Amino acid sequence: AGPDGLGVMMWEGWYTPASLPEEPGDWGPQSNALELTGQETDALRREAIRAGVTMNAAVEAAWAIVLARLSGQDDVVFGKTVSGRPAELPGVERALGLFINTIPVRVRGIVERTIRELMVAAHKDNVESLAYQYESLPTLHALTPLKSRLFDHVLVFEHYPLDDRRMDGTGRLRIRDGGGQGETHYGFSIGVIPGRRGPSREAADGARHRATE
C-alpha cells in the first residue's frame, strides 16, 4: 500500500501522543548505559525464538510496555530508525552513504495482550514497514492529525556486523577499544546494541527527561 493507504490503516483514531514525562529544570544532554548479563540476553533471545521474531521486535515490544506505563496509555507511538536499504533495490548492498530514516511505530492493545503477542505484533509491523521505510518523516506526519507531534523520542536498534572475537582478543586481530556518540533533535533517544553480553542499551537523554527513569 502507498503512504496514503498506510495512513488510513495506521493512524485512524490517533489523536493523543504517548509522550514521556517531563521534569522542570535546565537539563543538559546526558547519557546512561545499561548492559544486560549473558544470562539475561540468552533469556530474551530464547523468548524471541519461541515467538518466531527477531531481537529487534522483542526490544520494541518491551519499550512499548515501558512507554505505556509511563504515559498511562494503551495505544502508543514512538519513532524508530531504519536502514532505508530495501533488499529489492539492485546493488543496494554496494551503495555508499547513509540511507537511514526515522519512521513511526504504533503499538495498540498493550494491556490485554501477552508479551509474546506484543512481540509478534511488533515483528509484523517491522515486515509491513518495509513497504514505506523510504518515505520521508514529514510525508508520514502529514497523514496524521498530530503532524510533527506524533512522537517525541526515538528507538534505534543498531545491528552492526561486528565480530566479538576482535574485542575479546581471541582472534588474530584485536580491537582494544571502540565507541561512538551521536545526538538527535528529540528530547530522548535510546540505542540498543546487541551482542553476546547485550543487548547493551544506551539512553541519550535530552534536556527534558531523566535517563535514569
Coordinates of C-alpha atoms in Angstrom, one line a residue, residues 1 65-66 83 86 92 97 101 114 145 187 196 199-200:
A1 CA 0.0 0.0 0.0
I65 CA 5.2 -1.7 27.6
V66 CA 7.5 0.8 29.3
S83 CA 18.3 1.3 7.4
P86 CA 15.3 -2.2 0.5
V92 CA 21.9 -1.6 -2.7
G97 CA 26.4 6.6 2.1
N101 CA 15.4 7.1 8.0
T114 CA 0.6 -11.0 26.4
P145 CA -3.9 14.7 12.9
G187 CA 14.2 15.0 23.8
R196 CA 26.9 -11.8 23.5
P199 CA 21.8 -6.1 24.1
S200 CA 23.5 -3.1 25.6

